[in-house]
Amino acid sequence: MRKVKSWIVGVLLWLSVPAQAETVLVLGDSISAAYGMETAQGWVALLEQRLEQQGYALRVVNASVSGETTSGGRSRLPGLLERHQPALLILELGGNDGLRGVPLEAIKRNLEALISQARQAGASVLLLGMRIPPNYGPVYADGFFALYADLSERLGTALVPFLLDGVGTDPELMQPDGIHPTASAQPALLDQVWPVLEPVLAQLQAVGAVK
């Protein structure tokens, strides 16, 4: 009888645990890793709050690391995909490559590989574009910005053209280094992402990939 009672208790406990929520995986650099502030203040944490407020049964995993590059993300992504099995990958990488003058074709190849890895694992992809200062000349800077749109058009990936649009040129919204947004700028970053993200989530809901 005790064994039966224990089995019943075990089943009830199992039933009381909510089903695993579908996952949104964010792979980025310091812009998404909440550099210079508490993690809870970053736009990714604000995204998780908004998803909950909007009634999405989604959890957000922030795998962003300050200083991350496209090659570093490329090496880490397979393990992240296997571990979290996301329905959606939000990809925010390339800025550190651009600041280091990495050849544009190399950046593009790495981003394309990241998108391909995610899709092969069954995840949709939202690409977040970036701009860099013209340290290496306008041809390089313009080419860097354009590669995101090129990838989006060629691969059919949803795109936020410039994550820091309206923020990067406002000194009051940037930290003293002129590279990283302040905590007060994080809601504006989320507002850049949300209008593009919403249709992606709607499509995923339509095919039953998210709830």
PDB file of N, CA and C in Angstrom, residues 9 37 59 67 78 126 142 159 169 172 178 185 188 199 208:
ATOM      1  N   VAL A   9       1.617   9.817  -5.228  1.00  0.00           N
ATOM      2  CA  VAL A   9       2.204  11.109  -4.889  1.00  0.00           C
ATOM      3  C   VAL A   9       3.178  11.546  -5.976  1.00  0.00           C
ATOM      4  N   MET A  37      25.569  47.178 -16.681  1.00  0.00           N
ATOM      5  CA  MET A  37      24.334  47.322 -15.906  1.00  0.00           C
ATOM      6  C   MET A  37      23.934  45.968 -15.338  1.00  0.00           C
ATOM      7  N   ARG A  59      10.121  30.902 -22.773  1.00  0.00           N
ATOM      8  CA  ARG A  59      11.225  31.304 -21.909  1.00  0.00           C
ATOM      9  C   ARG A  59      12.338  31.847 -22.788  1.00  0.00           C
ATOM     10  N   GLY A  67      32.151  40.755 -25.828  1.00  0.00           N
ATOM     11  CA  GLY A  67      33.323  40.470 -26.649  1.00  0.00           C
ATOM     12  C   GLY A  67      33.127  39.366 -27.670  1.00  0.00           C
ATOM     13  N   PRO A  78      26.195  25.198 -31.798  1.00  0.00           N
ATOM     14  CA  PRO A  78      25.699  23.821 -31.828  1.00  0.00           C
ATOM     15  C   PRO A  78      25.353  23.269 -30.444  1.00  0.00           C
ATOM     16  N   LEU A 126      15.851  35.429 -36.234  1.00  0.00           N
ATOM     17  CA  LEU A 126      15.684  36.875 -36.348  1.00  0.00           C
ATOM     18  C   LEU A 126      17.073  37.491 -36.243  1.00  0.00           C
ATOM     19  N   ASP A 142      30.160  50.912 -44.627  1.00  0.00           N
ATOM     20  CA  ASP A 142      28.912  50.756 -45.384  1.00  0.00           C
ATOM     21  C   ASP A 142      28.694  49.302 -45.794  1.00  0.00           C
ATOM     22  N   LEU A 159      14.637  40.609 -40.168  1.00  0.00           N
ATOM     23  CA  LEU A 159      15.752  41.506 -39.886  1.00  0.00           C
ATOM     24  C   LEU A 159      15.302  42.774 -39.183  1.00  0.00           C
ATOM     25  N   THR A 169      23.306  57.470 -31.612  1.00  0.00           N
ATOM     26  CA  THR A 169      23.709  58.854 -31.887  1.00  0.00           C
ATOM     27  C   THR A 169      23.279  59.824 -30.783  1.00  0.00           C
ATOM     28  N   GLU A 172      23.157  60.925 -24.471  1.00  0.00           N
ATOM     29  CA  GLU A 172      22.493  60.686 -23.193  1.00  0.00           C
ATOM     30  C   GLU A 172      22.057  59.235 -23.027  1.00  0.00           C
ATOM     31  N   GLY A 178      30.890  55.322 -25.505  1.00  0.00           N
ATOM     32  CA  GLY A 178      30.293  55.629 -26.793  1.00  0.00           C
ATOM     33  C   GLY A 178      29.893  54.414 -27.605  1.00  0.00           C
ATOM     34  N   ALA A 185      18.381  53.220 -22.017  1.00  0.00           N
ATOM     35  CA  ALA A 185      18.172  53.008 -23.455  1.00  0.00           C
ATOM     36  C   ALA A 185      17.602  51.630 -23.769  1.00  0.00           C
ATOM     37  N   ALA A 188      14.221  51.190 -25.462  1.00  0.00           N
ATOM     38  CA  ALA A 188      14.246  51.590 -26.870  1.00  0.00           C
ATOM     39  C   ALA A 188      14.796  50.473 -27.744  1.00  0.00           C
ATOM     40  N   PRO A 199       5.537  39.509 -35.803  1.00  0.00           N
ATOM     41  CA  PRO A 199       5.096  38.668 -36.925  1.00  0.00           C
ATOM     42  C   PRO A 199       5.784  37.300 -36.950  1.00  0.00           C
ATOM     43  N   GLY A 208       2.135  26.008 -34.792  1.00  0.00           N
ATOM     44  CA  GLY A 208       2.185  25.272 -33.530  1.00  0.00           C
ATOM     45  C   GLY A 208       3.556  25.139 -32.915  1.00  0.00           C
TER      46      GLY A 208
END
